[in-house]
Short mmCIF file of C-alpha atoms and ligand atoms in Angstrom, two decimals:
data_model
loop_
_atom_site.label_atom_id
_atom_site.label_comp_id
_atom_site.label_asym_id
_atom_site.label_seq_id
_atom_site.Cartn_x
_atom_site.Cartn_y
_atom_site.Cartn_z
CA MET A 25 74.16 54.18 -172.04
CA PHE A 26 71.45 51.51 -171.56
CA GLN A 27 68.72 54.49 -172.34
CA LEU A 28 70.78 54.74 -175.57
CA ASP A 29 71.76 51.31 -176.39
CA PRO A 30 70.03 48.76 -174.55
CA LEU A 31 71.11 46.32 -176.90
CA LEU A 32 74.85 46.53 -176.42
CA VAL A 33 74.83 47.14 -172.43
CA TRP A 34 73.29 43.64 -172.70
CA GLU A 35 75.56 42.00 -174.71
CA TRP A 36 78.16 43.77 -172.58
CA TYR A 37 76.65 42.17 -169.86
CA LEU A 38 75.88 38.40 -170.80
CA TYR A 39 79.68 38.12 -171.77
CA ARG A 40 80.50 39.38 -168.17
CA LEU A 41 77.53 36.78 -166.69
CA GLY A 42 79.25 34.21 -168.54
CA VAL A 43 82.42 35.36 -166.16
CA CYS A 44 81.04 34.80 -163.71
CA PHE A 45 79.22 31.65 -164.71
CA ARG A 46 82.52 29.92 -165.33
CA ALA A 47 84.15 31.23 -162.19
CA LYS A 48 84.84 28.99 -159.10
CA ALA A 49 84.33 30.23 -155.32
CA ASN A 50 87.45 30.55 -154.08
CA ALA A 51 89.43 29.83 -150.38
CA GLY A 52 88.22 33.38 -148.92
CA HIS A 53 84.53 32.73 -150.32
CA LEU A 54 84.25 29.21 -148.56
CA ALA A 55 85.78 30.46 -145.30
CA ILE A 56 83.21 33.31 -145.08
CA ALA A 57 80.50 30.73 -146.20
CA SER A 58 81.89 28.39 -142.63
CA MET A 59 81.66 31.42 -140.85
CA GLU A 60 78.09 31.40 -141.19
CA LYS A 61 77.66 27.99 -140.69
CA SER A 62 79.91 28.57 -137.22
CA LEU A 63 77.80 31.87 -136.01
CA SER A 64 74.43 30.83 -137.95
CA ASN A 65 71.84 34.17 -136.60
CA ARG A 66 75.20 36.17 -134.93
CA PHE A 67 76.51 36.22 -138.71
CA THR A 68 75.55 38.68 -141.73
CA LEU A 69 77.52 39.19 -144.99
CA ILE A 70 76.91 42.19 -146.92
CA THR A 71 78.49 42.29 -150.19
CA GLN A 72 79.45 44.37 -153.23
CA ASN A 73 79.89 41.42 -155.08
CA ILE A 74 77.42 41.23 -157.63
CA ASP A 75 78.81 37.83 -159.04
CA ASN A 76 76.61 35.45 -156.88
CA LEU A 77 79.78 33.43 -155.61
CA HIS A 78 78.98 33.61 -152.05
CA ILE A 79 75.53 31.86 -152.21
CA ARG A 80 77.26 29.61 -154.38
CA ALA A 81 79.99 28.51 -151.80
CA GLY A 82 77.12 28.34 -149.37
CA ASN A 83 76.28 31.51 -147.98
CA SER A 84 72.50 32.34 -146.99
CA PRO A 85 70.02 34.25 -149.23
CA GLN A 86 68.70 35.24 -146.06
CA ARG A 87 72.00 36.61 -144.39
CA THR A 88 73.62 37.44 -147.45
CA PHE A 89 73.02 41.67 -148.72
CA GLN A 90 73.68 41.81 -152.28
CA ILE A 91 73.72 45.73 -152.11
CA HIS A 92 74.88 45.90 -155.57
CA GLY A 93 72.70 43.53 -156.75
CA ASN A 94 73.25 40.40 -158.72
CA ILE A 95 74.07 39.71 -162.34
CA GLY A 96 72.40 36.78 -162.66
CA LEU A 97 69.18 38.36 -162.25
CA SER A 98 67.15 40.83 -164.30
CA ARG A 99 64.29 43.23 -163.86
CA CYS A 100 61.96 44.89 -165.79
CA SER A 101 63.21 48.32 -166.76
CA GLN A 102 59.90 50.12 -166.69
CA SER A 103 58.92 48.50 -162.87
CA CYS A 104 56.15 47.86 -163.96
CA VAL A 105 56.37 45.21 -161.66
CA PRO A 106 58.81 44.69 -158.70
CA GLU A 107 59.75 40.75 -160.06
CA LEU A 108 63.17 39.66 -159.93
CA PHE A 109 63.98 37.38 -162.91
CA LYS A 110 66.34 34.68 -163.31
CA LEU A 111 68.15 34.97 -167.30
CA PRO A 112 68.57 31.43 -168.89
CA ALA A 113 72.20 30.09 -168.70
CA SER A 114 71.54 29.82 -172.77
CA LEU A 115 71.73 33.51 -172.78
CA PHE A 116 75.38 33.51 -171.09
CA SER A 117 77.67 34.58 -173.66
CA ALA A 118 81.03 32.79 -173.91
CA CYS A 119 82.22 35.52 -176.33
CA LYS A 120 82.83 39.48 -176.04
CA ASN A 121 81.06 41.64 -178.58
CA GLN A 122 78.52 38.12 -179.36
CA SER A 123 75.37 40.17 -181.03
CA LEU A 124 72.27 38.75 -179.87
CA SER A 125 69.32 36.50 -182.21
CA GLU A 126 65.99 37.49 -182.19
CA THR A 127 64.57 34.73 -180.23
CA GLU A 128 67.86 35.71 -177.60
CA GLN A 129 66.57 39.35 -177.70
CA LYS A 130 62.82 37.98 -177.21
CA MET A 131 64.07 36.35 -173.48
CA LEU A 132 65.30 40.22 -172.55
CA ARG A 133 61.82 41.29 -172.94
CA CYS A 134 59.60 41.98 -169.64
CA HIS A 135 57.00 39.19 -169.80
CA TYR A 136 54.72 41.70 -168.47
CA CYS A 137 54.72 44.66 -170.93
CA LYS A 138 57.27 43.91 -173.22
CA SER A 139 59.98 46.22 -172.51
CA TRP A 140 63.28 45.55 -172.06
CA LEU A 141 64.77 43.88 -168.96
CA ARG A 142 67.71 45.12 -167.27
CA PRO A 143 70.60 43.75 -165.33
CA HIS A 144 69.94 43.66 -161.80
CA VAL A 145 72.33 45.34 -160.93
CA LEU A 146 73.12 48.65 -159.17
CA TRP A 147 74.50 51.11 -161.77
CA PHE A 148 76.56 54.40 -160.78
CA ASP A 149 74.02 57.50 -160.44
CA GLU A 150 71.45 55.24 -158.97
CA CYS A 151 70.19 54.79 -155.47
CA TYR A 152 70.49 51.81 -152.81
CA ASP A 153 67.24 50.99 -151.68
CA GLU A 154 66.08 48.07 -149.25
CA GLU A 155 63.66 46.45 -151.69
CA TYR A 156 66.57 45.41 -153.93
CA PHE A 157 69.70 45.61 -151.78
CA ARG A 158 68.99 45.42 -148.20
CA PHE A 159 70.19 48.88 -146.95
CA ASP A 160 67.93 49.59 -144.30
CA SER A 161 68.65 45.87 -143.25
CA SER A 162 72.37 46.68 -144.10
CA MET A 163 72.37 49.98 -141.86
CA ASN A 164 70.35 48.07 -138.90
CA ILE A 165 72.79 45.39 -138.66
CA ALA A 166 75.99 47.87 -138.77
CA ALA A 167 74.21 49.70 -135.75
CA LYS A 168 74.02 46.46 -133.76
CA THR A 169 77.37 44.48 -134.51
CA ASP A 170 80.03 44.20 -132.46
CA LEU A 171 82.58 42.64 -135.05
CA LEU A 172 83.37 44.38 -138.47
CA ILE A 173 85.52 42.50 -140.84
CA ILE A 174 86.32 44.37 -143.68
CA VAL A 175 87.55 42.75 -146.93
CA GLY A 176 89.68 43.76 -149.71
CA THR A 177 87.67 47.00 -150.16
CA SER A 178 88.83 50.69 -151.27
CA GLY A 179 85.17 52.76 -149.80
CA SER A 180 84.36 54.06 -153.26
CA THR A 181 81.04 53.46 -152.85
CA THR A 182 78.49 55.08 -150.00
CA LEU A 183 77.36 52.65 -148.24
CA PRO A 184 80.58 50.62 -147.14
CA ASN A 185 81.52 53.68 -145.18
CA HIS A 186 78.37 54.16 -143.36
CA VAL A 187 78.21 50.39 -142.75
CA THR A 188 81.54 51.21 -140.62
CA ASN A 189 80.77 54.66 -138.82
CA LEU A 190 77.32 53.08 -137.70
CA ALA A 191 79.77 50.14 -136.34
CA LEU A 192 81.85 52.81 -135.08
CA ARG A 193 79.43 54.20 -132.92
CA ASN A 194 78.38 51.10 -131.50
CA ASN A 195 82.10 50.76 -130.31
CA ALA A 196 82.65 47.31 -132.28
CA CYS A 197 86.05 45.98 -133.08
CA ILE A 198 86.80 46.82 -137.11
CA VAL A 199 89.45 44.39 -139.10
CA ASP A 200 90.48 45.21 -142.32
CA ILE A 201 91.51 42.60 -144.51
CA ASN A 202 93.57 44.01 -148.22
CA PRO A 203 96.71 43.79 -149.28
CA GLU A 204 96.54 47.83 -149.97
CA ASP A 205 96.17 50.46 -147.75
CA ASN A 206 92.76 52.04 -148.02
CA PRO A 207 90.34 54.43 -146.01
CA PHE A 208 89.54 51.93 -143.37
CA SER A 209 92.80 50.76 -142.12
CA GLU A 210 93.56 53.86 -139.43
CA ILE A 211 89.39 53.18 -138.37
CA ALA A 212 89.97 49.45 -138.10
CA VAL A 213 93.45 50.32 -135.87
CA ASN A 214 91.74 52.60 -133.54
CA SER A 215 88.58 50.72 -132.68
CA PRO A 216 88.59 48.84 -129.44
CA GLY A 217 90.64 45.84 -130.40
CA GLY A 218 90.78 46.41 -133.87
CA MET A 219 93.60 45.52 -136.49
CA VAL A 220 94.98 45.49 -140.26
CA PHE A 221 95.72 42.28 -142.14
CA ARG A 222 98.06 43.45 -144.99
CA ARG A 223 97.46 40.40 -146.49
CA PRO A 224 95.35 38.10 -148.97
CA ALA A 225 91.51 37.56 -147.99
CA SER A 226 91.96 34.37 -148.25
CA GLU A 227 94.54 33.24 -146.14
CA VAL A 228 93.50 35.59 -143.62
CA LEU A 229 89.61 34.17 -143.64
CA ARG A 230 90.40 30.87 -143.31
CA GLN A 231 92.60 31.49 -140.19
CA LEU A 232 89.80 33.63 -138.72
CA ALA A 233 86.58 31.00 -139.60
CA ASP A 234 88.75 28.29 -138.16
CA CYS A 235 89.14 30.60 -134.85
CA CYS A 236 84.69 30.30 -135.08
CA PRO A 237 83.17 27.97 -132.85
CA THR A 238 81.92 24.42 -134.26
CA PRO A 239 78.55 24.57 -135.57
CA ALA A 240 77.23 21.87 -132.68
CA VAL A 241 77.75 24.83 -130.25
CA LYS A 242 74.50 26.29 -129.66
CA ASP A 243 73.80 30.29 -129.11
CA ALA A 244 74.06 31.87 -125.49
ZN1 ZN B 197 57.12 45.27 -167.98
#
């Protein structure tokens, strides 16, 4: 669709971006941010979310792998440079189907080659990589982890499945938090010490975050 009608795709994305920008981090995001504060370099967040709310809640960009990209960023659709560009807030649309002025359209052109920029989001039929989506980093950390907490994913994309399989191979304890049954539930209950919470993520994550050591406790 982007190849057929980039402007239409941008209008849709800028509306979605406006929705994300106005959203606020919830108790689940805040609990995950407090886990990183407590666990420091023993913590990594691999997220399928593209709304940047984890970073806004306080997780660090270094320890947050946004494996499906970030809707607030763009890059050259012709890959003339690898650079990511932050989209100006003036472009965030408040309404659906809002058409873009010529000036706004110019802001969506690559600064170098003038081709269309594209949203920095992994689309269906595109591949994960390390440079943009931290694929290798996610695999490496999954292979070493002792505890994998899976929150609210249905497992319909490949990377979360790879992460779970690698953690399982490392004999990690796997915890699944999801109000709905999903492919990870059975894997979790069969992992060493693993369990399933059929309750809202915000509630369970707060309780788990409260079990983490206080930030003053240094790593052994
Ligand atoms: Zn370019």
